[in-house]
Amino acid sequence: EAGVTQFPSHSVIEKGQTVTLRCDPISGHDNLYWYRRVMGKEIKFLLHFVKESKQDESGMPNNRFLAERTGGTYSTLKVQPAELEDSGVYFCASSPLGQGPNYEQYFGPGTRLTVT
Amino acid sequence: AQKITQTQPGMFVQEKEAVTLDCTYDTSDQSYGLFWYKQPSSGEMIFLIYQGSYDEQNATEGRYSLNFQKARKSANLVISASQLGDSAMYFCAMRFAVDASKIIFGSGTRLSIRP
């Protein structure tokens, strides 16, 4: 079974540009999550999809970030325009539907975003 | 407020020794899950071990065990007989029944194993 995959693995862009990160969850996983780790700080929750619906987007930092999950399969996270403080590692995770707090979320390898 | 604290930013341990990574948490919820993840230099997050708040026995998974002390709100990870491949970042994390969407992470501990 393939794990969570993320693309690209690393992106370097200039301030003001746009970047789109992609996440492919494990097949059949209806829950999809985005997290990010800004340098030296904790990994922070960004948002949670259940299928194509946003269940919780309380962690999205501002309106420069737009997440979509059309069709309930893969998800994209667009940053437009990117700022220096957006640099960090963006993780995607997925889990099957109906699981409570005692089940893990399966994480992807992350996308390292560098804004210069 | 719900919070995870890892007070050890970095640790060095001799190969084959046991190591304890500290984790304390703060919550008023009664139902929650505690996790440890490993992040090697390659970047992926690897699930290691889980402990439920109502579990009476400490969780164990191979060389990993979780020293769960509920009254003290601590969930330390113990790695027995450390190996060079254990060198990585280790994150303590929590998930709550009332809001199972998100996982809250600690700041991590970088473990380095010396040969």
Coordinates of N, CA and C in Angstrom, one line a residue:
Chain A
E1 N 0.9 -1.2 0.0 CA 0.0 0.0 0.0 C 0.9 1.2 0.0
A2 N 0.6 2.2 -0.9 CA 1.4 3.4 -1.0 C 1.1 4.3 0.2
G3 N 2.1 5.0 0.7 CA 1.8 5.9 1.7 C 1.4 7.3 1.2
V4 N 1.3 8.2 2.1 CA 1.0 9.6 1.7 C 2.2 10.2 1.0
T5 N 1.9 10.8 -0.2 CA 2.9 11.4 -1.0 C 2.7 12.9 -1.1
Q6 N 3.8 13.6 -1.2 CA 3.7 15.0 -1.3 C 4.6 15.5 -2.5
F7 N 4.2 16.5 -3.2 CA 5.0 17.1 -4.2 C 4.9 18.6 -4.3
P8 N 6.0 19.3 -4.5 CA 7.3 18.8 -4.6 C 7.9 18.5 -3.2
S9 N 9.1 17.9 -3.2 CA 9.8 17.7 -2.0 C 10.4 18.9 -1.4
H10 N 10.8 19.8 -2.4 CA 11.4 21.1 -2.0 C 11.1 22.1 -3.0
S11 N 10.7 23.3 -2.5 CA 10.4 24.4 -3.4 C 11.1 25.7 -2.9
V12 N 11.8 26.3 -3.8 CA 12.4 27.6 -3.5 C 11.8 28.7 -4.4
I13 N 11.2 29.7 -3.8 CA 10.5 30.7 -4.6 C 10.9 32.1 -4.0
E14 N 10.6 33.1 -4.8 CA 10.9 34.5 -4.3 C 9.6 35.0 -3.6
K15 N 9.9 35.9 -2.7 CA 8.8 36.6 -2.0 C 7.8 37.2 -3.1
G16 N 6.5 37.0 -2.9 CA 5.6 37.6 -3.8 C 5.1 36.6 -4.9
Q17 N 5.8 35.5 -5.0 CA 5.4 34.5 -6.0 C 4.4 33.6 -5.4
T18 N 3.9 32.7 -6.3 CA 2.8 31.7 -5.9 C 3.4 30.3 -5.9
V19 N 3.0 29.5 -4.9 CA 3.5 28.1 -4.9 C 2.3 27.3 -4.6
T20 N 2.2 26.1 -5.2 CA 1.1 25.2 -4.9 C 1.7 23.8 -4.5
L21 N 1.4 23.4 -3.4 CA 1.8 22.1 -2.8 C 0.7 21.1 -3.0
R22 N 1.2 19.9 -3.3 CA 0.2 18.8 -3.5 C 0.4 17.7 -2.6
C23 N -0.7 17.1 -2.2 CA -0.7 15.9 -1.3 C -1.7 14.8 -1.8
D24 N -1.1 13.6 -1.9 CA -2.0 12.5 -2.3 C -2.1 11.6 -1.0
P25 N -3.2 11.5 -0.5 CA -3.4 10.7 0.7 C -3.3 9.2 0.4
I26 N -3.3 8.4 1.4 CA -3.4 6.9 1.2 C -4.8 6.6 0.6
S27 N -4.8 5.8 -0.3 CA -6.1 5.4 -1.0 C -7.1 5.0 0.0
G28 N -8.3 5.6 -0.1 CA -9.4 5.3 0.8 C -9.5 6.1 2.0
H29 N -8.5 6.9 2.3 CA -8.5 7.7 3.5 C -9.3 9.0 3.2
D30 N -10.5 9.2 3.9 CA -11.3 10.3 3.7 C -10.8 11.6 4.5
N31 N -10.1 11.3 5.5 CA -9.5 12.4 6.3 C -8.2 12.8 5.7
L32 N -8.0 14.1 5.5 CA -6.8 14.7 5.1 C -6.5 15.9 5.9
Y33 N -5.2 16.0 6.3 CA -4.8 17.1 7.2 C -3.6 17.8 6.6
W34 N -3.5 19.1 6.8 CA -2.3 19.8 6.5 C -1.7 20.4 7.8
Y35 N -0.4 20.3 8.0 CA 0.4 20.8 9.1 C 1.6 21.6 8.5
R36 N 2.2 22.4 9.3 CA 3.5 23.0 8.9 C 4.3 23.2 10.1
R37 N 5.6 23.2 9.8 CA 6.6 23.5 10.8 C 7.5 24.6 10.4
V38 N 7.3 25.7 11.0 CA 8.2 26.9 10.7 C 9.5 26.6 11.5
M39 N 10.6 27.1 10.9 CA 11.9 26.8 11.5 C 12.0 27.0 13.0
G40 N 12.4 25.9 13.7 CA 12.6 26.0 15.1 C 11.4 26.0 16.0
K41 N 10.2 25.9 15.4 CA 9.0 25.9 16.2 C 8.2 24.6 16.0
E42 N 7.1 24.5 16.8 CA 6.3 23.3 16.8 C 5.6 23.0 15.4
I43 N 5.3 21.8 15.2 CA 4.5 21.5 14.0 C 3.1 21.9 14.4
K44 N 2.5 22.7 13.5 CA 1.2 23.3 13.8 C 0.1 22.8 12.8
F45 N -1.0 22.5 13.3 CA -2.2 22.1 12.5 C -2.6 23.3 11.6
L46 N -2.9 23.0 10.3 CA -3.5 24.1 9.5 C -5.0 23.8 9.2
L47 N -5.3 22.7 8.6 CA -6.7 22.4 8.4 C -6.9 20.9 8.2
H48 N -8.2 20.5 8.1 CA -8.6 19.2 8.1 C -9.8 19.1 7.0
F49 N -9.6 18.2 6.1 CA -10.7 17.9 5.1 C -11.3 16.5 5.5
V50 N -12.6 16.4 5.4 CA -13.3 15.1 5.3 C -13.9 15.0 3.9
K51 N -13.3 14.1 3.2 CA -13.6 14.0 1.8 C -13.3 15.4 1.2
E52 N -14.2 16.0 0.5 CA -13.9 17.3 -0.2 C -14.3 18.5 0.7
S53 N -14.8 18.3 1.9 CA -15.3 19.4 2.7 C -14.3 19.8 3.8
K54 N -14.1 21.0 4.0 CA -13.2 21.5 5.1 C -13.9 21.4 6.4
Q55 N -13.4 20.5 7.2 CA -14.0 20.2 8.6 C -13.5 21.2 9.6
D56 N -12.3 21.6 9.5 CA -11.7 22.5 10.4 C -10.5 23.3 9.8
E57 N -10.6 24.6 9.6 CA -9.5 25.3 9.0 C -9.0 26.4 10.0
S58 N -9.2 26.1 11.3 CA -8.8 27.1 12.3 C -7.3 27.4 12.3
G59 N -6.5 26.5 11.8 CA -5.1 26.8 11.8 C -4.5 27.5 10.6
M60 N -5.3 27.8 9.7 CA -4.8 28.6 8.5 C -4.4 30.0 8.9
P61 N -3.2 30.3 8.6 CA -2.6 31.6 9.2 C -3.3 32.8 8.6
N62 N -3.6 32.9 7.4 CA -4.2 34.1 6.8 C -4.8 33.7 5.4
N63 N -5.4 34.7 4.8 CA -6.1 34.4 3.5 C -5.1 34.3 2.3
R64 N -3.8 34.3 2.6 CA -2.9 34.0 1.5 C -2.8 32.5 1.2
F65 N -3.4 31.8 2.1 CA -3.3 30.3 2.0 C -4.7 29.8 1.6
L66 N -4.7 29.0 0.6 CA -5.9 28.4 0.1 C -5.7 26.9 -0.1
A67 N -6.6 26.1 0.5 CA -6.5 24.6 0.4 C -7.7 24.2 -0.3
E68 N -7.5 23.2 -1.2 CA -8.6 22.6 -1.9 C -8.5 21.1 -1.9
R69 N -9.6 20.4 -2.1 CA -9.6 19.0 -2.2 C -10.8 18.6 -3.1
T70 N -10.7 18.9 -4.3 CA -11.7 18.6 -5.3 C -11.9 17.1 -5.5
G71 N -13.1 16.6 -5.4 CA -13.3 15.2 -5.6 C -12.9 14.3 -4.4
G72 N -12.4 14.9 -3.4 CA -12.1 14.1 -2.2 C -10.9 13.2 -2.3
T73 N -10.1 13.5 -3.3 CA -8.9 12.6 -3.4 C -7.7 13.4 -3.0
Y74 N -6.9 13.9 -4.0 CA -5.7 14.7 -3.6 C -6.1 16.1 -3.1
S75 N -5.1 16.7 -2.5 CA -5.4 18.1 -2.0 C -4.2 19.0 -2.5
T76 N -4.5 20.2 -2.6 CA -3.5 21.2 -2.9 C -3.6 22.3 -1.9
L77 N -2.4 22.9 -1.6 CA -2.3 24.0 -0.7 C -1.5 25.1 -1.5
K78 N -2.2 26.2 -1.7 CA -1.6 27.3 -2.5 C -1.3 28.5 -1.6
V79 N -0.1 29.0 -1.8 CA 0.3 30.2 -1.0 C 0.5 31.3 -2.0
Q80 N -0.3 32.4 -1.9 CA -0.3 33.5 -2.9 C -0.7 34.8 -2.2
P81 N 0.2 35.8 -2.2 CA 1.6 35.7 -2.5 C 2.4 35.2 -1.3
A82 N 3.5 34.5 -1.6 CA 4.4 34.0 -0.5 C 5.1 35.1 0.2
E83 N 5.3 34.9 1.5 CA 6.1 35.8 2.3 C 7.2 35.0 2.9
L84 N 8.2 35.8 3.4 CA 9.4 35.1 4.0 C 9.0 34.2 5.1
E85 N 8.0 34.6 5.9 CA 7.7 33.8 7.1 C 6.9 32.6 6.8
D86 N 6.6 32.4 5.5 CA 6.0 31.1 5.1 C 6.9 30.0 4.9
S87 N 8.2 30.3 5.0 CA 9.2 29.2 4.9 C 9.1 28.2 6.0
G88 N 9.2 26.9 5.6 CA 9.1 25.9 6.6 C 8.8 24.6 5.9
V89 N 8.5 23.6 6.6 CA 8.1 22.3 6.1 C 6.6 22.1 6.2
Y90 N 6.0 21.7 5.1 CA 4.5 21.5 5.1 C 4.2 20.0 5.0
F91 N 3.6 19.5 6.0 CA 3.2 18.1 6.1 C 1.8 17.9 5.7
C92 N 1.5 16.8 5.1 CA 0.2 16.3 4.9 C 0.0 15.0 5.6
A93 N -1.2 14.7 6.1 CA -1.4 13.4 6.8 C -2.8 13.0 6.4
S94 N -3.0 11.7 6.5 CA -4.4 11.2 6.2 C -4.7 10.1 7.2
S95 N -6.0 9.8 7.3 CA -6.5 8.7 8.1 C -7.9 8.3 7.6
P96 N -8.2 7.1 7.9 CA -9.6 6.6 7.5 C -10.6 7.4 8.3
L97 N -11.8 7.3 7.7 CA -13.0 8.0 8.3 C -13.4 7.2 9.6
G98 N -13.9 8.0 10.6 CA -14.6 7.3 11.7 C -13.6 6.9 12.8
Q99 N -12.4 7.4 12.8 CA -11.5 7.0 13.8 C -11.3 8.1 14.8
G100 N -11.3 7.7 16.1 CA -11.2 8.7 17.2 C -9.8 9.1 17.5
P101 N -9.5 9.6 18.7 CA -8.2 10.1 19.1 C -7.2 9.0 19.3
N102 N -7.6 7.7 19.3 CA -6.6 6.7 19.5 C -6.0 6.1 18.3
Y103 N -6.3 6.7 17.1 CA -5.7 6.3 15.9 C -4.7 7.3 15.3
E104 N -3.7 6.8 14.7 CA -2.7 7.7 14.2 C -3.1 8.3 12.9
Q105 N -2.5 9.4 12.6 CA -2.5 10.0 11.3 C -1.3 9.6 10.6
Y106 N -1.4 9.2 9.3 CA -0.2 8.8 8.5 C 0.3 10.0 7.8
F107 N 1.6 10.3 8.1 CA 2.2 11.5 7.5 C 2.9 11.3 6.2
G108 N 2.9 12.3 5.4 CA 3.8 12.3 4.2 C 5.2 12.8 4.5
P109 N 6.1 12.8 3.6 CA 7.4 13.2 3.8 C 7.6 14.7 3.9
G110 N 6.6 15.5 3.6 CA 6.7 16.9 3.8 C 7.2 17.6 2.5
T111 N 6.9 18.8 2.4 CA 7.4 19.7 1.3 C 8.2 20.8 2.0
R112 N 9.4 21.0 1.7 CA 10.2 22.1 2.3 C 10.1 23.3 1.4
L113 N 9.5 24.3 2.0 CA 9.3 25.6 1.2 C 10.3 26.6 1.7
T114 N 11.0 27.2 0.8 CA 11.9 28.3 1.1 C 11.5 29.5 0.3
V115 N 11.2 30.6 1.0 CA 10.9 31.8 0.4 C 12.0 32.8 0.6
T116 N 12.6 33.3 -0.5 CA 13.8 34.2 -0.4 C 13.4 35.6 -0.8
Chain B
A1 N -5.5 25.5 28.5 CA -5.0 25.4 27.2 C -4.3 24.1 27.0
Q2 N -4.4 23.5 25.8 CA -3.8 22.2 25.5 C -2.4 22.5 25.0
K3 N -1.4 21.8 25.6 CA -0.1 22.1 25.2 C 0.8 20.9 25.5
I4 N 1.8 20.7 24.6 CA 2.8 19.7 24.8 C 4.2 20.3 25.0
T5 N 4.9 19.9 26.0 CA 6.2 20.4 26.3 C 7.3 19.3 26.2
Q6 N 8.3 19.6 25.4 CA 9.5 18.7 25.4 C 10.6 19.6 25.7
T7 N 11.2 19.4 26.9 CA 12.2 20.3 27.5 C 13.6 20.0 27.0
Q8 N 13.8 18.9 26.2 CA 15.2 18.6 25.8 C 15.3 18.9 24.3
P9 N 15.9 20.0 23.9 CA 16.0 20.3 22.5 C 17.0 19.3 21.8
G10 N 18.0 18.8 22.5 CA 18.9 17.9 21.9 C 19.5 17.0 23.0
M11 N 19.8 15.7 22.5 CA 20.5 14.8 23.4 C 21.5 13.9 22.7
F12 N 22.6 13.6 23.4 CA 23.6 12.7 22.9 C 23.6 11.5 23.7
V13 N 23.6 10.3 23.1 CA 23.6 9.0 23.8 C 24.6 8.1 23.2
Q14 N 25.2 7.3 24.0 CA 26.1 6.3 23.5 C 25.3 5.1 22.9
E15 N 25.8 4.6 21.8 CA 25.1 3.4 21.2 C 25.0 2.3 22.2
K16 N 23.8 1.6 22.2 CA 23.4 0.5 23.0 C 22.9 0.9 24.4
E17 N 23.0 2.2 24.7 CA 22.5 2.6 26.0 C 21.0 2.9 25.8
A18 N 20.3 2.9 26.9 CA 18.8 3.3 26.9 C 18.7 4.8 27.0
V19 N 17.7 5.4 26.5 CA 17.5 6.8 26.5 C 16.0 7.1 26.8
T20 N 15.8 8.2 27.6 CA 14.4 8.6 27.9 C 14.3 10.0 27.3
L21 N 13.2 10.2 26.5 CA 12.9 11.5 26.0 C 11.7 12.0 26.7
D22 N 11.8 13.2 27.3 CA 10.7 13.7 28.2 C 9.6 14.4 27.4
C23 N 8.4 14.2 27.9 CA 7.2 14.8 27.4 C 6.2 15.1 28.5
T24 N 5.8 16.3 28.6 CA 4.7 16.6 29.6 C 3.6 17.3 28.8
Y25 N 2.4 17.2 29.3 CA 1.3 17.8 28.5 C 0.3 18.5 29.5
D26 N -0.5 19.4 28.9 CA -1.4 20.1 29.8 C -2.8 20.0 29.1
T27 N -3.7 19.5 29.7 CA -5.1 19.4 29.2 C -6.1 19.2 30.4
S28 N -7.3 19.6 30.2 CA -8.3 19.3 31.1 C -9.3 18.3 30.6
D29 N -9.0 17.8 29.4 CA -9.8 16.8 28.8 C -9.5 15.4 29.5
Q30 N -10.5 14.6 29.5 CA -10.3 13.2 30.1 C -10.0 12.2 29.1
S31 N -10.4 12.4 27.9 CA -10.1 11.4 26.8 C -9.2 12.0 25.8
Y32 N -8.1 11.3 25.7 CA -7.1 11.8 24.7 C -6.1 10.7 24.4
G33 N -5.4 10.9 23.3 CA -4.4 9.9 22.9 C -3.0 10.6 22.8
L34 N -2.0 9.9 23.2 CA -0.6 10.4 23.2 C 0.2 9.6 22.2
F35 N 1.0 10.3 21.4 CA 1.7 9.6 20.3 C 3.2 10.1 20.4
W36 N 4.0 9.3 19.8 CA 5.4 9.7 19.6 C 5.7 9.4 18.1
Y37 N 6.3 10.4 17.4 CA 6.7 10.3 16.0 C 8.2 10.5 16.0
K38 N 8.8 9.8 15.0 CA 10.2 10.0 14.7 C 10.4 10.6 13.3
Q39 N 11.2 11.6 13.2 CA 11.5 12.2 12.0 C 13.0 12.1 11.6
P40 N 13.4 11.2 10.8 CA 14.8 11.1 10.4 C 15.2 12.2 9.5
S41 N 16.4 12.2 9.1 CA 16.9 13.3 8.3 C 16.2 13.3 6.9
S42 N 15.7 12.2 6.5 CA 15.0 12.2 5.2 C 13.7 12.9 5.3
G43 N 13.2 13.2 6.4 CA 12.0 14.1 6.5 C 10.7 13.5 6.9
E44 N 10.5 12.2 6.6 CA 9.2 11.7 6.8 C 8.9 11.5 8.3
M45 N 7.6 11.6 8.7 CA 7.2 11.4 10.1 C 6.8 9.9 10.2
I46 N 7.4 9.3 11.1 CA 7.2 7.8 11.4 C 6.5 7.6 12.7
F47 N 5.4 7.0 12.7 CA 4.6 6.8 13.9 C 5.4 5.7 14.7
L48 N 5.6 5.9 16.0 CA 6.3 4.9 16.8 C 5.4 4.2 17.8
I49 N 4.6 5.0 18.6 CA 3.9 4.4 19.7 C 2.7 5.2 20.1
Y50 N 1.7 4.6 20.6 CA 0.5 5.3 21.1 C 0.1 4.8 22.5
Q51 N -0.4 5.8 23.3 CA -0.9 5.5 24.6 C -2.3 6.2 24.8
G52 N -3.3 5.5 25.1 CA -4.6 6.1 25.4 C -4.7 6.6 26.8
S53 N -5.5 7.6 27.0 CA -5.6 8.2 28.4 C -6.2 7.2 29.4
Y54 N -7.0 6.3 28.9 CA -7.6 5.3 29.8 C -6.9 4.0 29.9
D55 N -5.8 3.9 29.1 CA -5.0 2.7 29.2 C -4.3 2.6 30.5
E56 N -4.4 1.5 31.2 CA -3.7 1.3 32.5 C -2.3 0.8 32.3
Q57 N -2.1 0.1 31.3 CA -0.7 -0.4 31.0 C 0.1 0.5 30.2
N58 N 1.4 0.6 30.4 CA 2.2 1.4 29.6 C 2.3 0.7 28.2
A59 N 2.3 1.5 27.1 CA 2.4 0.9 25.8 C 3.9 0.5 25.5
T60 N 4.0 -0.5 24.8 CA 5.3 -1.0 24.3 C 5.2 -1.4 22.9
E61 N 6.3 -1.1 22.1 CA 6.4 -1.5 20.7 C 7.9 -1.8 20.4
G62 N 8.2 -3.1 20.5 CA 9.6 -3.4 20.3 C 10.5 -2.7 21.3
R63 N 11.5 -2.0 20.8 CA 12.4 -1.3 21.7 C 11.9 0.0 22.3
Y64 N 10.7 0.4 21.9 CA 10.1 1.6 22.4 C 9.0 1.3 23.5
S65 N 9.1 2.1 24.5 CA 8.0 2.0 25.5 C 7.7 3.4 26.0
L66 N 6.5 3.5 26.4 CA 6.0 4.9 26.8 C 5.7 4.8 28.3
N67 N 6.4 5.6 29.0 CA 6.3 5.7 30.5 C 5.2 6.7 30.8
F68 N 4.0 6.3 30.9 CA 2.8 7.1 31.1 C 2.5 7.3 32.5
Q69 N 2.6 8.6 33.0 CA 2.2 8.9 34.4 C 1.1 10.0 34.3
K70 N -0.1 9.5 34.4 CA -1.3 10.3 34.1 C -1.4 11.5 35.1
A71 N -1.2 11.2 36.4 CA -1.3 12.2 37.4 C -0.3 13.3 37.2
R72 N 0.9 12.9 36.7 CA 1.9 13.9 36.5 C 1.8 14.5 35.1
K73 N 0.9 14.0 34.3 CA 0.7 14.4 32.9 C 2.0 14.4 32.2
S74 N 2.6 13.2 32.2 CA 3.9 13.0 31.5 C 3.8 11.7 30.7
A75 N 4.4 11.7 29.6 CA 4.4 10.6 28.6 C 5.8 10.4 28.0
N76 N 6.7 10.0 28.8 CA 8.1 9.9 28.3 C 8.3 8.7 27.4
L77 N 9.1 8.9 26.4 CA 9.5 7.8 25.5 C 10.8 7.1 25.9
V78 N 10.8 5.9 26.1 CA 12.0 5.1 26.4 C 12.4 4.3 25.3
I79 N 13.7 4.5 24.8 CA 14.2 3.6 23.8 C 15.3 2.8 24.4
S80 N 15.1 1.5 24.4 CA 16.1 0.6 24.9 C 17.2 0.2 23.9
A81 N 18.4 0.0 24.3 CA 19.5 -0.5 23.5 C 19.5 0.4 22.2
S82 N 19.9 1.6 22.3 CA 19.8 2.5 21.2 C 20.8 2.1 20.1
Q83 N 20.3 2.5 18.9 CA 21.1 2.1 17.7 C 21.4 3.4 16.9
L84 N 22.4 3.3 16.0 CA 22.8 4.5 15.3 C 21.6 5.0 14.4
G85 N 20.8 4.1 14.0 CA 19.6 4.5 13.2 C 18.5 5.2 14.0
D86 N 18.7 5.3 15.3 CA 17.7 6.0 16.1 C 18.0 7.5 16.1
S87 N 19.1 7.9 15.5 CA 19.4 9.4 15.5 C 18.3 10.0 14.6
A88 N 17.6 11.0 15.2 CA 16.5 11.6 14.5 C 15.9 12.7 15.4
M89 N 14.9 13.4 14.9 CA 14.0 14.3 15.7 C 12.9 13.4 16.2
Y90 N 12.5 13.6 17.5 CA 11.4 12.9 18.1 C 10.3 13.9 18.6
F91 N 9.1 13.6 18.1 CA 8.0 14.5 18.5 C 7.0 13.8 19.4
C92 N 6.7 14.4 20.5 CA 5.5 14.0 21.3 C 4.3 14.7 20.8
A93 N 3.2 14.0 20.8 CA 2.0 14.6 20.2 C 0.7 14.1 21.0
M94 N -0.4 14.9 20.9 CA -1.6 14.5 21.5 C -2.8 14.7 20.5
R95 N -3.8 14.0 20.8 CA -5.0 14.1 20.0 C -6.2 13.9 21.0
F96 N -7.3 14.7 20.8 CA -8.4 14.7 21.8 C -9.7 14.2 21.2
A97 N -10.4 13.5 22.1 CA -11.7 13.0 21.6 C -12.7 14.1 21.2
V98 N -12.6 15.2 21.9 CA -13.6 16.3 21.6 C -13.3 17.0 20.3
D99 N -12.0 16.9 19.9 CA -11.6 17.5 18.6 C -10.6 16.6 18.0
A100 N -11.1 15.5 17.4 CA -10.1 14.5 16.9 C -9.5 15.0 15.6
S101 N -9.8 16.2 15.1 CA -9.3 16.6 13.8 C -7.7 16.8 13.9
K102 N -7.3 17.4 14.9 CA -5.9 17.9 14.9 C -5.1 17.1 15.9
I103 N -3.8 17.1 15.6 CA -2.8 16.6 16.5 C -2.0 17.8 17.0
I104 N -1.7 17.9 18.2 CA -0.9 19.0 18.8 C 0.5 18.4 19.1
F105 N 1.5 19.0 18.6 CA 2.9 18.5 18.7 C 3.7 19.3 19.7
G106 N 4.7 18.7 20.3 CA 5.7 19.4 21.0 C 6.8 19.9 20.1
S107 N 7.7 20.6 20.6 CA 8.8 21.2 19.8 C 9.8 20.2 19.3
G108 N 9.8 19.1 19.9 CA 10.8 18.0 19.4 C 12.0 17.9 20.2
T109 N 12.7 16.8 20.1 CA 14.0 16.5 20.7 C 14.8 15.9 19.6
R110 N 16.0 16.5 19.4 CA 16.9 15.9 18.4 C 17.8 14.9 19.2
L111 N 17.7 13.7 18.9 CA 18.5 12.6 19.5 C 19.7 12.2 18.6
S112 N 20.9 12.2 19.1 CA 22.0 11.8 18.3 C 22.7 10.6 19.1
I113 N 22.9 9.5 18.3 CA 23.5 8.3 18.9 C 25.0 8.3 18.5
R114 N 25.8 8.2 19.5 CA 27.3 8.2 19.3 C 27.7 6.7 19.2
P115 N 28.6 6.4 18.2 CA 29.1 5.0 18.0 C 30.1 4.6 19.1

